[in-house]
Amino acid sequence: MENNAFLVSIVVPCFDEADNIQPLIDRIQDVLSPYQHEIILVNDGSKDATQQAIESVAATYKSISYLSFSRNFGHQTAIKAGIDYAKGDCIVTMDADLQHPPETIINMLEFWGQGFEVITAIRIDDANLPWFKKWSSKGFYWLLSLISDENVTPQGADFRLFDKKIAAVIRNMPENNIYLRGLFSWIGYKQTTLKYKEEKRFFGSTKYSTKKMLKLASNGITSFSIKPLRIALAIGVMFAFLAFGYGVYAIIVMVLGLTVSGWASIVAAIVFLSGLQLMVLGVMGEYIGKLYLENKKRPHYLISKTNINGTSPQLDSYKQERRAAVF
Ligand code: UDP
Ligand code: MG
């Protein structure tokens, strides 16, 4: 395909990335200058000078636009907002910290030219990755594949290119608590993966606190599966049978006059069963909470400042109202 026959949109979520903006833009420009492109920087409620850095690069390049959230809405929502506003024939989502080498985009474009609609970049296992990050990520994907129906690509990190057709599908997803890795696996279409070597974060440290990571993990599990509820039910049924059996046993030993004082066994049973009940209730609460939050139908994000004229062109007015409120 001719380089100028299509427009590439690059969507970058930025949270406290002030020092990374300029180097990132330089790298992207180096790689993408032969292509028609736009870059959408989404400032996810940064507390540092990210907004100034963004406005400064936007003043230099007219291909750069930005959306600035009224507060921190999270990485996944920031990507979603960028997709809502992207006008490209294909859209790339990537991190702001240069861990995702822009050169990989060229390889992704080749696959797209061959007709693939979603191209997900997969990190080659890096020996330098912190021990905790590596194993927590491995453990999470193992758990996810065990208890959910989706086959989420491990080592994927929201570094992907997809066709505008897919962008339209994602835009019209009504859910508020979005989990993109699961969603991309759920939608189907013609997908492929390619490997990339993750670079070191350019400036600063990770913006994914343990709390944010746990939230993402819980969202990943509950967004795509009700298996935990079924597992809870299965455990409940199993223990009901056990309890019934134990009841029968208790009656028999009582009739036979074999009862002994069984304080320890009673306490153990109560503690164990009540712990189990609380766990099951917790799982249910997680889903009910999710229903509650989705039902409020609040906009997915609030934009306090942008240099994009008008609202997202691709959303109809009702969805527009729900998806993004701009003040
Ligand atoms: N990010 C964001 N909002 C957040 C946390 C992170 O927009 O609440 C962005 C961050 O600026 C970066 C990307 O998401 O562009 C990935 O975050 P990070 O590099 O900190 O995660 P890690 O690579 O350590 O998993
Ligand atoms: Mg990173």
CSV table of C-alpha atoms and ligand atoms in Angstrom, one decimal:
chain,number,residue,atom,x,y,z
A,1,MET,CA,0.0,0.0,0.0
A,2,GLU,CA,1.2,3.5,-0.8
A,3,ASN,CA,2.5,5.3,2.3
A,4,ASN,CA,0.2,8.2,1.8
A,5,ALA,CA,-2.9,6.3,0.9
A,6,PHE,CA,-3.9,6.0,4.6
A,7,LEU,CA,-3.8,7.7,7.9
A,8,VAL,CA,-2.3,6.1,11.0
A,9,SER,CA,-3.5,7.3,14.4
A,10,ILE,CA,-1.3,6.8,17.4
A,11,VAL,CA,-3.0,6.8,20.8
A,12,VAL,CA,-0.8,7.3,23.8
A,13,PRO,CA,-2.1,7.4,27.5
A,14,CYS,CA,0.1,9.6,29.6
A,15,PHE,CA,0.1,9.8,33.4
A,16,ASP,CA,2.9,11.8,35.0
A,17,GLU,CA,5.1,11.4,31.9
A,18,ALA,CA,6.3,15.0,31.5
A,19,ASP,CA,9.9,14.1,30.7
A,20,ASN,CA,8.9,11.3,28.3
A,21,ILE,CA,6.7,13.4,25.9
A,22,GLN,CA,9.3,15.1,23.8
A,23,PRO,CA,11.6,12.0,23.4
A,24,LEU,CA,8.5,9.9,22.5
A,25,ILE,CA,7.4,12.4,19.9
A,26,ASP,CA,10.9,12.6,18.4
A,27,ARG,CA,11.1,8.8,18.2
A,28,ILE,CA,7.6,8.5,16.6
A,29,GLN,CA,8.4,11.3,14.1
A,30,ASP,CA,11.6,9.5,13.1
A,31,VAL,CA,9.7,6.4,12.3
A,32,LEU,CA,6.4,7.7,11.0
A,33,SER,CA,7.4,10.8,9.0
A,34,PRO,CA,7.0,8.9,5.7
A,35,TYR,CA,3.4,8.1,6.7
A,36,GLN,CA,0.4,10.3,7.1
A,37,HIS,CA,-0.3,10.2,10.8
A,38,GLU,CA,-1.9,11.8,13.8
A,39,ILE,CA,-0.9,11.4,17.4
A,40,ILE,CA,-3.4,11.7,20.2
A,41,LEU,CA,-1.9,12.2,23.6
A,42,VAL,CA,-4.4,11.5,26.4
A,43,ASN,CA,-3.4,13.2,29.7
A,44,ASP,CA,-4.9,10.9,32.3
A,45,GLY,CA,-5.0,13.5,35.1
A,46,SER,CA,-1.3,13.9,35.5
A,47,LYS,CA,0.0,15.9,38.5
A,48,ASP,CA,3.3,16.9,37.0
A,49,ALA,CA,4.1,19.1,34.0
A,50,THR,CA,2.7,16.6,31.5
A,51,GLN,CA,0.1,19.0,30.2
A,52,GLN,CA,2.6,21.7,29.5
A,53,ALA,CA,4.9,19.2,27.7
A,54,ILE,CA,1.9,18.0,25.6
A,55,GLU,CA,0.8,21.5,24.7
A,56,SER,CA,4.4,22.4,23.8
A,57,VAL,CA,4.7,19.5,21.3
A,58,ALA,CA,1.2,20.1,20.0
A,59,ALA,CA,2.2,23.7,19.3
A,60,THR,CA,5.1,22.4,17.2
A,61,TYR,CA,3.4,19.7,15.3
A,62,LYS,CA,-0.1,20.1,13.9
A,63,SER,CA,-0.4,16.3,13.7
A,64,ILE,CA,-0.6,16.2,17.5
A,65,SER,CA,-3.8,16.5,19.4
A,66,TYR,CA,-4.6,15.9,23.0
A,67,LEU,CA,-7.4,15.1,25.4
A,68,SER,CA,-6.9,16.1,29.0
A,69,PHE,CA,-9.0,14.3,31.6
A,70,SER,CA,-10.4,16.1,34.6
A,71,ARG,CA,-8.8,13.5,36.8
A,72,ASN,CA,-7.0,10.1,36.7
A,73,PHE,CA,-9.4,7.7,35.1
A,74,GLY,CA,-6.9,5.0,34.4
A,75,HIS,CA,-4.8,3.6,31.6
A,76,GLN,CA,-7.5,1.6,29.9
A,77,THR,CA,-10.0,4.4,29.9
A,78,ALA,CA,-7.4,6.8,28.6
A,79,ILE,CA,-6.7,4.4,25.6
A,80,LYS,CA,-10.5,4.1,25.1
A,81,ALA,CA,-10.8,7.9,24.9
A,82,GLY,CA,-8.0,8.1,22.3
A,83,ILE,CA,-9.8,5.5,20.2
A,84,ASP,CA,-13.0,7.4,20.5
A,85,TYR,CA,-11.4,10.4,18.8
A,86,ALA,CA,-9.0,8.7,16.4
A,87,LYS,CA,-9.7,9.4,12.7
A,88,GLY,CA,-7.1,7.0,11.2
A,89,ASP,CA,-7.6,4.1,8.9
A,90,CYS,CA,-5.7,2.1,11.4
A,91,ILE,CA,-5.0,2.9,15.1
A,92,VAL,CA,-2.0,2.1,17.2
A,93,THR,CA,-2.1,2.2,21.0
A,94,MET,CA,1.2,2.4,22.8
A,95,ASP,CA,2.7,3.6,26.1
A,96,ALA,CA,4.3,6.9,26.7
A,97,ASP,CA,7.5,5.7,28.4
A,98,LEU,CA,9.1,4.4,25.2
A,99,GLN,CA,9.0,0.8,26.4
A,100,HIS,CA,7.1,0.1,23.2
A,101,PRO,CA,9.6,0.8,20.4
A,102,PRO,CA,7.9,2.9,17.6
A,103,GLU,CA,9.9,0.9,15.0
A,104,THR,CA,7.6,-2.0,15.7
A,105,ILE,CA,4.7,0.0,14.2
A,106,ILE,CA,6.3,-0.5,10.7
A,107,ASN,CA,6.1,-4.3,11.1
A,108,MET,CA,2.5,-4.0,12.3
A,109,LEU,CA,1.6,-1.9,9.3
A,110,GLU,CA,3.0,-4.7,7.0
A,111,PHE,CA,0.6,-7.2,8.7
A,112,TRP,CA,-2.2,-4.7,8.4
A,113,GLY,CA,-1.4,-4.4,4.6
A,114,GLN,CA,-1.7,-8.2,4.4
A,115,GLY,CA,-5.3,-8.0,5.7
A,116,PHE,CA,-4.9,-8.6,9.4
A,117,GLU,CA,-7.3,-6.5,11.4
A,118,VAL,CA,-5.7,-6.7,14.9
A,119,ILE,CA,-2.0,-7.0,15.4
A,120,THR,CA,-0.9,-7.4,19.0
A,121,ALA,CA,2.7,-6.9,20.0
A,122,ILE,CA,4.0,-9.5,22.4
A,123,ARG,CA,6.9,-8.8,24.7
A,124,ILE,CA,9.8,-11.1,24.4
A,125,ASP,CA,10.6,-12.3,27.9
A,126,ASP,CA,13.1,-9.9,29.2
A,127,ALA,CA,15.6,-11.2,31.7
A,128,ASN,CA,15.8,-7.7,33.2
A,129,LEU,CA,12.1,-7.5,34.1
A,130,PRO,CA,11.6,-7.3,37.8
A,131,TRP,CA,11.0,-10.7,39.4
A,132,PHE,CA,7.7,-9.6,40.9
A,133,LYS,CA,6.3,-8.1,37.7
A,134,LYS,CA,7.3,-11.2,35.6
A,135,TRP,CA,5.7,-13.8,37.9
A,136,SER,CA,2.7,-11.8,38.9
A,137,SER,CA,1.9,-11.3,35.2
A,138,LYS,CA,2.5,-15.0,34.4
A,139,GLY,CA,0.4,-16.0,37.4
A,140,PHE,CA,-2.4,-13.6,36.5
A,141,TYR,CA,-2.7,-14.9,32.9
A,142,TRP,CA,-2.6,-18.5,34.1
A,143,LEU,CA,-5.5,-17.7,36.5
A,144,LEU,CA,-7.4,-15.8,33.9
A,145,SER,CA,-7.2,-18.6,31.4
A,146,LEU,CA,-8.3,-21.1,34.2
A,147,ILE,CA,-11.3,-19.2,35.3
A,148,SER,CA,-12.5,-17.3,32.3
A,149,ASP,CA,-13.5,-18.2,28.8
A,150,GLU,CA,-11.3,-15.8,27.1
A,151,ASN,CA,-7.9,-16.5,25.7
A,152,VAL,CA,-6.0,-13.4,26.5
A,153,THR,CA,-2.5,-13.2,25.0
A,154,PRO,CA,0.0,-13.3,27.8
A,155,GLN,CA,2.8,-10.8,27.6
A,156,GLY,CA,0.6,-8.4,25.7
A,157,ALA,CA,0.7,-4.9,27.0
A,158,ASP,CA,-1.9,-2.9,25.0
A,159,PHE,CA,0.7,-2.3,22.3
A,160,ARG,CA,-1.3,-3.1,19.1
A,161,LEU,CA,-2.5,-1.9,15.8
A,162,PHE,CA,-6.0,-2.4,14.6
A,163,ASP,CA,-8.2,-1.4,11.7
A,164,LYS,CA,-10.7,1.4,11.8
A,165,LYS,CA,-13.5,-1.3,11.6
A,166,ILE,CA,-12.3,-2.7,14.9
A,167,ALA,CA,-12.0,0.9,16.4
A,168,ALA,CA,-15.7,1.3,15.6
A,169,VAL,CA,-16.5,-1.9,17.5
A,170,ILE,CA,-14.5,-0.8,20.5
A,171,ARG,CA,-16.0,2.7,20.5
A,172,ASN,CA,-19.5,1.3,20.7
A,173,MET,CA,-18.8,-1.0,23.6
A,174,PRO,CA,-21.1,0.4,26.3
A,175,GLU,CA,-19.2,-0.9,29.3
A,176,ASN,CA,-17.6,1.6,31.7
A,177,ASN,CA,-15.0,-0.6,33.3
A,178,ILE,CA,-13.2,-1.6,30.2
A,179,TYR,CA,-10.5,-4.3,30.0
A,180,LEU,CA,-9.0,-4.0,26.6
A,181,ARG,CA,-6.9,-7.1,26.6
A,182,GLY,CA,-9.9,-9.2,27.2
A,183,LEU,CA,-12.1,-7.3,24.8
A,184,PHE,CA,-9.6,-7.7,21.9
A,185,SER,CA,-9.6,-11.4,22.6
A,186,TRP,CA,-13.4,-11.5,22.8
A,187,ILE,CA,-14.2,-9.6,19.5
A,188,GLY,CA,-12.6,-12.1,17.2
A,189,TYR,CA,-11.8,-10.9,13.6
A,190,LYS,CA,-8.6,-11.6,11.8
A,191,GLN,CA,-5.8,-11.3,14.4
A,192,THR,CA,-2.2,-12.0,14.6
A,193,THR,CA,0.7,-11.3,16.9
A,194,LEU,CA,4.3,-10.2,16.6
A,195,LYS,CA,7.2,-10.1,19.0
A,196,TYR,CA,9.0,-7.0,20.2
A,197,LYS,CA,11.8,-6.4,22.6
A,198,GLU,CA,10.6,-4.2,25.4
A,199,GLU,CA,12.9,-1.3,26.1
A,200,LYS,CA,13.6,0.2,29.5
A,201,ARG,CA,11.3,2.9,30.7
A,202,PHE,CA,12.9,6.2,29.5
A,203,PHE,CA,12.2,8.5,32.4
A,204,GLY,CA,10.5,8.0,35.8
A,205,SER,CA,9.1,4.9,37.3
A,206,THR,CA,6.1,2.7,36.7
A,207,LYS,CA,2.7,4.4,37.0
A,208,TYR,CA,1.1,1.1,37.7
A,209,SER,CA,0.9,0.9,41.5
A,210,THR,CA,0.2,-2.4,43.1
A,211,LYS,CA,-3.3,-1.2,43.8
A,212,LYS,CA,-3.9,-0.3,40.1
A,213,MET,CA,-2.5,-3.6,39.1
A,214,LEU,CA,-4.8,-5.5,41.4
A,215,LYS,CA,-7.8,-3.5,40.1
A,216,LEU,CA,-6.8,-4.3,36.6
A,217,ALA,CA,-6.5,-8.0,37.4
A,218,SER,CA,-9.9,-8.1,39.2
A,219,ASN,CA,-11.5,-6.3,36.3
A,220,GLY,CA,-9.9,-8.7,33.9
A,221,ILE,CA,-11.4,-11.6,35.6
A,222,THR,CA,-14.9,-10.3,36.3
A,223,SER,CA,-15.3,-8.5,33.0
A,224,PHE,CA,-15.1,-11.6,31.0
A,225,SER,CA,-16.4,-14.5,33.0
A,226,ILE,CA,-19.0,-15.5,35.5
A,227,LYS,CA,-17.0,-18.6,36.2
A,228,PRO,CA,-16.0,-17.4,39.7
A,229,LEU,CA,-19.7,-17.3,40.5
A,230,ARG,CA,-20.1,-20.9,39.3
A,231,ILE,CA,-17.0,-22.0,41.2
A,232,ALA,CA,-18.6,-20.4,44.3
A,233,LEU,CA,-21.8,-22.3,43.7
A,234,ALA,CA,-19.9,-25.5,43.2
A,235,ILE,CA,-18.1,-25.1,46.4
A,236,GLY,CA,-21.3,-24.3,48.2
A,237,VAL,CA,-23.0,-27.4,46.8
A,238,MET,CA,-20.1,-29.6,47.7
A,239,PHE,CA,-20.1,-28.3,51.3
A,240,ALA,CA,-23.9,-28.7,51.6
A,241,PHE,CA,-23.4,-32.4,50.7
A,242,LEU,CA,-20.6,-32.8,53.2
A,243,ALA,CA,-22.6,-31.1,55.9
A,244,PHE,CA,-25.5,-33.4,55.2
A,245,GLY,CA,-23.3,-36.4,55.4
A,246,TYR,CA,-21.8,-35.1,58.6
A,247,GLY,CA,-25.3,-34.5,60.0
A,248,VAL,CA,-26.2,-38.2,59.2
A,249,TYR,CA,-23.0,-39.3,60.9
A,250,ALA,CA,-23.8,-37.1,64.0
A,251,ILE,CA,-27.3,-38.6,64.3
A,252,ILE,CA,-25.9,-42.2,64.0
A,253,VAL,CA,-23.2,-41.7,66.7
A,254,MET,CA,-25.8,-40.0,68.9
A,255,VAL,CA,-28.2,-42.9,68.6
A,256,LEU,CA,-25.4,-45.3,69.3
A,257,GLY,CA,-24.5,-43.3,72.3
A,258,LEU,CA,-20.9,-42.7,71.1
A,259,THR,CA,-20.9,-38.9,71.4
A,260,VAL,CA,-17.9,-37.2,73.0
A,261,SER,CA,-17.4,-33.6,73.7
A,262,GLY,CA,-16.2,-32.2,70.4
A,263,TRP,CA,-15.4,-28.5,70.9
A,264,ALA,CA,-12.4,-28.4,68.6
A,265,SER,CA,-14.2,-29.9,65.7
A,266,ILE,CA,-17.2,-27.6,66.1
A,267,VAL,CA,-15.0,-24.5,66.3
A,268,ALA,CA,-13.0,-25.6,63.3
A,269,ALA,CA,-16.1,-26.3,61.2
A,270,ILE,CA,-17.6,-22.9,62.1
A,271,VAL,CA,-14.5,-21.0,61.4
A,272,PHE,CA,-13.8,-22.8,58.1
A,273,LEU,CA,-17.4,-22.6,56.9
A,274,SER,CA,-17.9,-19.0,57.8
A,275,GLY,CA,-14.6,-18.0,56.1
A,276,LEU,CA,-15.9,-19.8,53.0
A,277,GLN,CA,-19.2,-18.1,53.1
A,278,LEU,CA,-17.5,-14.7,53.4
A,279,MET,CA,-15.3,-15.5,50.4
A,280,VAL,CA,-18.3,-16.6,48.3
A,281,LEU,CA,-20.2,-13.5,49.4
A,282,GLY,CA,-17.2,-11.4,48.4
A,283,VAL,CA,-17.1,-12.9,44.9
A,284,MET,CA,-20.8,-12.1,44.5
A,285,GLY,CA,-20.3,-8.6,45.9
A,286,GLU,CA,-17.7,-8.0,43.3
A,287,TYR,CA,-20.2,-8.7,40.5
A,288,ILE,CA,-23.0,-6.8,42.1
A,289,GLY,CA,-20.8,-3.8,42.6
A,290,LYS,CA,-19.9,-4.0,38.9
A,291,LEU,CA,-23.6,-4.1,38.0
A,292,TYR,CA,-24.2,-1.1,40.2
A,293,LEU,CA,-21.4,0.9,38.7
A,294,GLU,CA,-22.3,0.1,35.1
A,295,ASN,CA,-26.0,0.9,35.8
A,296,LYS,CA,-25.2,4.4,36.8
A,297,LYS,CA,-24.4,5.0,33.2
A,298,ARG,CA,-22.0,7.8,34.0
A,299,PRO,CA,-19.8,9.1,31.2
A,300,HIS,CA,-16.6,7.0,30.9
A,301,TYR,CA,-14.4,10.0,31.3
A,302,LEU,CA,-14.5,13.8,31.6
A,303,ILE,CA,-12.4,15.9,29.4
A,304,SER,CA,-11.3,19.2,30.9
A,305,LYS,CA,-9.2,20.5,28.0
A,306,THR,CA,-8.6,19.5,24.4
A,307,ASN,CA,-7.4,20.9,21.1
A,308,ILE,CA,-9.7,18.7,19.1
A,309,ASN,CA,-12.6,20.6,17.7
A,310,GLY,CA,-16.1,19.3,18.4
A,311,THR,CA,-16.9,15.9,20.0
A,312,SER,CA,-15.9,12.5,18.9
A,313,PRO,CA,-17.2,12.2,15.3
A,314,GLN,CA,-17.8,8.6,15.4
A,315,LEU,CA,-20.2,8.3,18.4
A,316,ASP,CA,-23.9,9.1,17.9
A,317,SER,CA,-25.4,11.7,20.2
A,318,TYR,CA,-26.8,9.4,22.8
A,319,LYS,CA,-23.6,7.4,23.1
A,320,GLN,CA,-21.7,10.6,23.0
A,321,GLU,CA,-23.5,11.8,26.0
A,322,ARG,CA,-22.7,8.7,27.9
A,323,ARG,CA,-19.2,8.1,26.7
A,324,ALA,CA,-17.6,11.5,27.2
A,325,ALA,CA,-18.6,14.7,28.7
A,326,VAL,CA,-16.5,17.7,27.8
A,327,PHE,CA,-16.5,20.7,30.0
B,1,UDP,N1,-0.9,5.3,32.6
B,1,UDP,C1,-2.1,6.0,32.5
B,1,UDP,N2,-2.9,6.1,33.7
B,1,UDP,C2,-2.6,5.4,34.8
B,1,UDP,C3,-1.4,4.6,34.8
B,1,UDP,C4,-0.6,4.6,33.7
B,1,UDP,O1,-2.4,6.6,31.5
B,1,UDP,O2,-3.3,5.6,35.8
B,1,UDP,C5,-0.1,5.2,31.4
B,1,UDP,C6,1.4,5.5,31.6
B,1,UDP,O3,1.6,6.9,31.5
B,1,UDP,C7,2.0,4.7,30.4
B,1,UDP,C8,1.1,3.5,30.3
B,1,UDP,O4,-0.1,3.9,30.9
B,1,UDP,O5,2.0,5.4,29.2
B,1,UDP,C9,1.7,2.3,31.0
B,1,UDP,O6,2.0,2.6,32.3
B,1,UDP,P1,3.4,2.1,33.0
B,1,UDP,O7,4.5,2.3,32.0
B,1,UDP,O8,3.6,2.9,34.2
B,1,UDP,O9,3.1,0.6,33.3
B,1,UDP,P2,4.2,-0.6,33.2
B,1,UDP,O10,4.9,-0.4,31.9
B,1,UDP,O11,5.1,-0.4,34.3
B,1,UDP,O12,3.4,-1.8,33.3
B,2,MG,MG,5.8,1.2,31.1
